[in-house]
PDB file of C-alpha atoms in Angstrom:
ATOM      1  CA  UNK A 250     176.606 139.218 236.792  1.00 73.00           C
ATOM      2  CA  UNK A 251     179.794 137.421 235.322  1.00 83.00           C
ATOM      3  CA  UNK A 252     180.781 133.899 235.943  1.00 92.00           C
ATOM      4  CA  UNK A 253     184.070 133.424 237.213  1.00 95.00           C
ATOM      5  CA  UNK A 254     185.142 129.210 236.682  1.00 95.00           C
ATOM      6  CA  UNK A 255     188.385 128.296 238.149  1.00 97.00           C
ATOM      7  CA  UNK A 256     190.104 124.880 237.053  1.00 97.00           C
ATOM      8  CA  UNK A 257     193.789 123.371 237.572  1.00 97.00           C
ATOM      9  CA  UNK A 258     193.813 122.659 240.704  1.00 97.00           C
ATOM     10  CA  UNK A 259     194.834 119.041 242.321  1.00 97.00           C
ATOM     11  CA  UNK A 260     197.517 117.156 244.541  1.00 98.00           C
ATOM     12  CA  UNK A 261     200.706 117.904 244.123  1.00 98.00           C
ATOM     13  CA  UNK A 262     203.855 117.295 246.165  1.00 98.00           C
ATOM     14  CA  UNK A 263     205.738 119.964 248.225  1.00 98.00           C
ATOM     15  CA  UNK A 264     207.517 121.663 246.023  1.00 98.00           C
ATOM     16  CA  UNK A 265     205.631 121.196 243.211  1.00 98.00           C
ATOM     17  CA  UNK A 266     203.964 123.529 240.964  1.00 98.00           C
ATOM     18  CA  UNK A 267     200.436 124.327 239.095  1.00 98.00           C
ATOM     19  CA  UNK A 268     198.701 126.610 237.746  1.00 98.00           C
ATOM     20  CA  UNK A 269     195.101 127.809 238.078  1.00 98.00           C
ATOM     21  CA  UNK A 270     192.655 129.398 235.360  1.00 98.00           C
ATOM     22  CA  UNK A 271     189.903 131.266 235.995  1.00 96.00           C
ATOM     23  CA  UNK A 272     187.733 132.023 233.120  1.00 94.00           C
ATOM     24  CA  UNK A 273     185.083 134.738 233.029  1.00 92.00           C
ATOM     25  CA  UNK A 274     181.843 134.757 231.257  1.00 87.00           C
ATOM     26  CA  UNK A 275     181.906 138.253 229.843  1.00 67.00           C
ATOM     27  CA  UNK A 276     184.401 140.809 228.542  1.00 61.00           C
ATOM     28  CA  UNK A 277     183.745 142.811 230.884  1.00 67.00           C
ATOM     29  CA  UNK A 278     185.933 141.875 233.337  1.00 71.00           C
ATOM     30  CA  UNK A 279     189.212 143.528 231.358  1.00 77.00           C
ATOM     31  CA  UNK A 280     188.420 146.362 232.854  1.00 84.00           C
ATOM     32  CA  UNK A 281     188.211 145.105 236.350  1.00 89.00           C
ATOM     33  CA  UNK A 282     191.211 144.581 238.479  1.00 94.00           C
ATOM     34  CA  UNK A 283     190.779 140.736 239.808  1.00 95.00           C
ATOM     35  CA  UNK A 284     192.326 138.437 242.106  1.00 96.00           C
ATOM     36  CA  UNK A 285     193.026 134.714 243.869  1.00 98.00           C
ATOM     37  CA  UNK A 286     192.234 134.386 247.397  1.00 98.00           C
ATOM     38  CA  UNK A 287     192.649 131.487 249.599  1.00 98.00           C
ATOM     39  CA  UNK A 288     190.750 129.469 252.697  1.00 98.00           C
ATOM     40  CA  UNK A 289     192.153 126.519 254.550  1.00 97.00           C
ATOM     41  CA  UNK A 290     189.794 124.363 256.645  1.00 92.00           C
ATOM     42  CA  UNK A 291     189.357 126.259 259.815  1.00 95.00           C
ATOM     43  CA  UNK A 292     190.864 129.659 258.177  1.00 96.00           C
ATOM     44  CA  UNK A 293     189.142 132.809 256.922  1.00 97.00           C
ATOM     45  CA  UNK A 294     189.793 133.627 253.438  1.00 96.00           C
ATOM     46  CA  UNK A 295     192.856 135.309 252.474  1.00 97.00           C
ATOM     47  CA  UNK A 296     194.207 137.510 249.733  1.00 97.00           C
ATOM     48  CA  UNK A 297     197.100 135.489 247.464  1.00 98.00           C
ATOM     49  CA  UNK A 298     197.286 137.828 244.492  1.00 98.00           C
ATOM     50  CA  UNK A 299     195.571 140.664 242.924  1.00 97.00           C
ATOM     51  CA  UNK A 300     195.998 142.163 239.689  1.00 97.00           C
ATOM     52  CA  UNK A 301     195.199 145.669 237.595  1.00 94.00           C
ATOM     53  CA  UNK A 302     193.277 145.949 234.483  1.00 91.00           C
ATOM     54  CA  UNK A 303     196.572 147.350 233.180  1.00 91.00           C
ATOM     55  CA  UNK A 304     198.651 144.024 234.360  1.00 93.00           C
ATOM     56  CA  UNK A 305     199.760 145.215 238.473  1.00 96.00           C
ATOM     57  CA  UNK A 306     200.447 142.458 240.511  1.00 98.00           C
ATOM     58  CA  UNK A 307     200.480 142.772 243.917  1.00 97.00           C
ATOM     59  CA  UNK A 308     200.574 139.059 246.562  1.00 98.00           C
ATOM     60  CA  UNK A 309     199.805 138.643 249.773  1.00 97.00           C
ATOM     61  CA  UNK A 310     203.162 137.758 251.618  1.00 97.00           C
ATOM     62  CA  UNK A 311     203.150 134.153 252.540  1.00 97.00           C
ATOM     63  CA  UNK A 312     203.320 133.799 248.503  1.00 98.00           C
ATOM     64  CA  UNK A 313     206.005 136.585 247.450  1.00 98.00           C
ATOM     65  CA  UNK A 314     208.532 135.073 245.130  1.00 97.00           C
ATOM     66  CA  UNK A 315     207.119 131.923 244.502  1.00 98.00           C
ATOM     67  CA  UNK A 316     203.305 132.869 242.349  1.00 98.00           C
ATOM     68  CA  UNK A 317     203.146 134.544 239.827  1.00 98.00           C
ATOM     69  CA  UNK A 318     199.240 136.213 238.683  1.00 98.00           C
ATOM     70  CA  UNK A 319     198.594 136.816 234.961  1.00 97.00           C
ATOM     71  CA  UNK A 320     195.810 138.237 233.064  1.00 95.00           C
ATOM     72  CA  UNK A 321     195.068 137.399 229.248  1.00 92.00           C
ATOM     73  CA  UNK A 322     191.955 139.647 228.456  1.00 88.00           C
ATOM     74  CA  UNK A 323     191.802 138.359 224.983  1.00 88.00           C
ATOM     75  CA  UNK A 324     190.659 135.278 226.586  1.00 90.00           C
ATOM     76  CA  UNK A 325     188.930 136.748 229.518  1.00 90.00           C
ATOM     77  CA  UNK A 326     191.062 134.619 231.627  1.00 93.00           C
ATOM     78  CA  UNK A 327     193.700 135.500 235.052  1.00 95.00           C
ATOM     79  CA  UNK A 328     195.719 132.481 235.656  1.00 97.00           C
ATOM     80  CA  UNK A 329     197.888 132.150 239.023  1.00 98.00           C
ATOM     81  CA  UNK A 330     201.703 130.029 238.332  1.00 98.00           C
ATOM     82  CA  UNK A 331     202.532 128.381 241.869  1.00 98.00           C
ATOM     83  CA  UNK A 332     205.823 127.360 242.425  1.00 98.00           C
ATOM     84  CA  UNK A 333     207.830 125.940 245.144  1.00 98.00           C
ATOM     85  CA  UNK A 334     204.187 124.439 246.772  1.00 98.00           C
ATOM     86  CA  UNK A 335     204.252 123.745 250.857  1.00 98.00           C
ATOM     87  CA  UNK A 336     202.040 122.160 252.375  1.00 97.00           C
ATOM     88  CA  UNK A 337     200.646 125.392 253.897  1.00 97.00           C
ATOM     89  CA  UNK A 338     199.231 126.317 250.242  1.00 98.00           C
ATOM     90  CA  UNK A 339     196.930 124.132 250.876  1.00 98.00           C
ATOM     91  CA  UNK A 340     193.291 125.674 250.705  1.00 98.00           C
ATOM     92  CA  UNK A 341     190.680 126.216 248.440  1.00 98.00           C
ATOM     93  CA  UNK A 342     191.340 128.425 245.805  1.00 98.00           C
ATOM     94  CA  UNK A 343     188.749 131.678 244.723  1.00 98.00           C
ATOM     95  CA  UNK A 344     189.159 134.159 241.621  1.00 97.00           C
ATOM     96  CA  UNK A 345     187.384 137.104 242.264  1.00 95.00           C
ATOM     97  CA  UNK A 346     186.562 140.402 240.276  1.00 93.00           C
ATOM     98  CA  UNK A 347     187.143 143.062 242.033  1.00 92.00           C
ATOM     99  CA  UNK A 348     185.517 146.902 242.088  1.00 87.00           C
ATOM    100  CA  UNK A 349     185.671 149.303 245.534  1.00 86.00           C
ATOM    101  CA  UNK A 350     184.494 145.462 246.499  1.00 87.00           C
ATOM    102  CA  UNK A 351     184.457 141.905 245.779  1.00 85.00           C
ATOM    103  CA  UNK A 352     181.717 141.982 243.261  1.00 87.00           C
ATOM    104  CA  UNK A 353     182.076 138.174 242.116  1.00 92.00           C
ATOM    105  CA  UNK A 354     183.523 134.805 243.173  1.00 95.00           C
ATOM    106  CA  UNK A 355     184.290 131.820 241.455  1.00 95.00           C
ATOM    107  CA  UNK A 356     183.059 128.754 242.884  1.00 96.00           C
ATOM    108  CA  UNK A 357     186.675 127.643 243.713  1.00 97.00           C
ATOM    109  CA  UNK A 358     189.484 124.666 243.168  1.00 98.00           C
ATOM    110  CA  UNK A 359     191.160 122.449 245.235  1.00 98.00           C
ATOM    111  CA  UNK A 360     194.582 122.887 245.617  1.00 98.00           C
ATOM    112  CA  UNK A 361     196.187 119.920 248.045  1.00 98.00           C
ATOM    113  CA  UNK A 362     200.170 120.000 248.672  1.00 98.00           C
ATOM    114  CA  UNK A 363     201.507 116.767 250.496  1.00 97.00           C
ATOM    115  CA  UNK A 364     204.438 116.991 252.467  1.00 94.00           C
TER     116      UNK A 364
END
């Protein structure tokens, strides 16, 4: 099993911007596509952004245009850029690995976007 350990988020103003890490324990995971989902209090989980083991990005659509996922496999690492922040970002904030299913989550960061 890999570990997947998210960091960067916070508080940050609308309109703001961060950007979340999510380091893996093994190697391995370069050759897995993986991706940031989302859950708000009262919400199921969503998809925010999923990327290829060859660098494919593809976002959920309440975030087109404004995040931006990343992958540096040297590192073992998939970071997600968020820009222009509303307060609807607000959630808590899972990397995944992915295969024909979610095969492992990260233990997920607060992200909190004040108006």
């Amino acid at each position: 099993q890999v570990q997947l350990v998210e960091s960067g988020g916070g508080l940050v103003q609308a309109g703001g911007s961060l950007r979340l890490s999510c380091a893996a324990s093994g190697s391995i995971v370069s050759f897995n596509a993986m991706g940031w989902y989302r859950q708000a209090p009262g919400k199921q989980r969503e998809l925010v952004a999923t990327i290829t083991s060859g660098g494919s990005a593809n976002y959920g659509d309440a975030v087109k245009g404004r995040f931006t996922i990343s992958r540096d496999n040297a590192k073992n690492t998939v970071y997600l850029q968020m820009n222009s922040l509303k307060p609807e970002d607000t959630a808590v904030y899972y990397c995944a690995r992915l295969g024909p299913i979610i095969i492992d989550w990260g233990q997920g960061t607060q992200v909190t976007v004040s108006s």
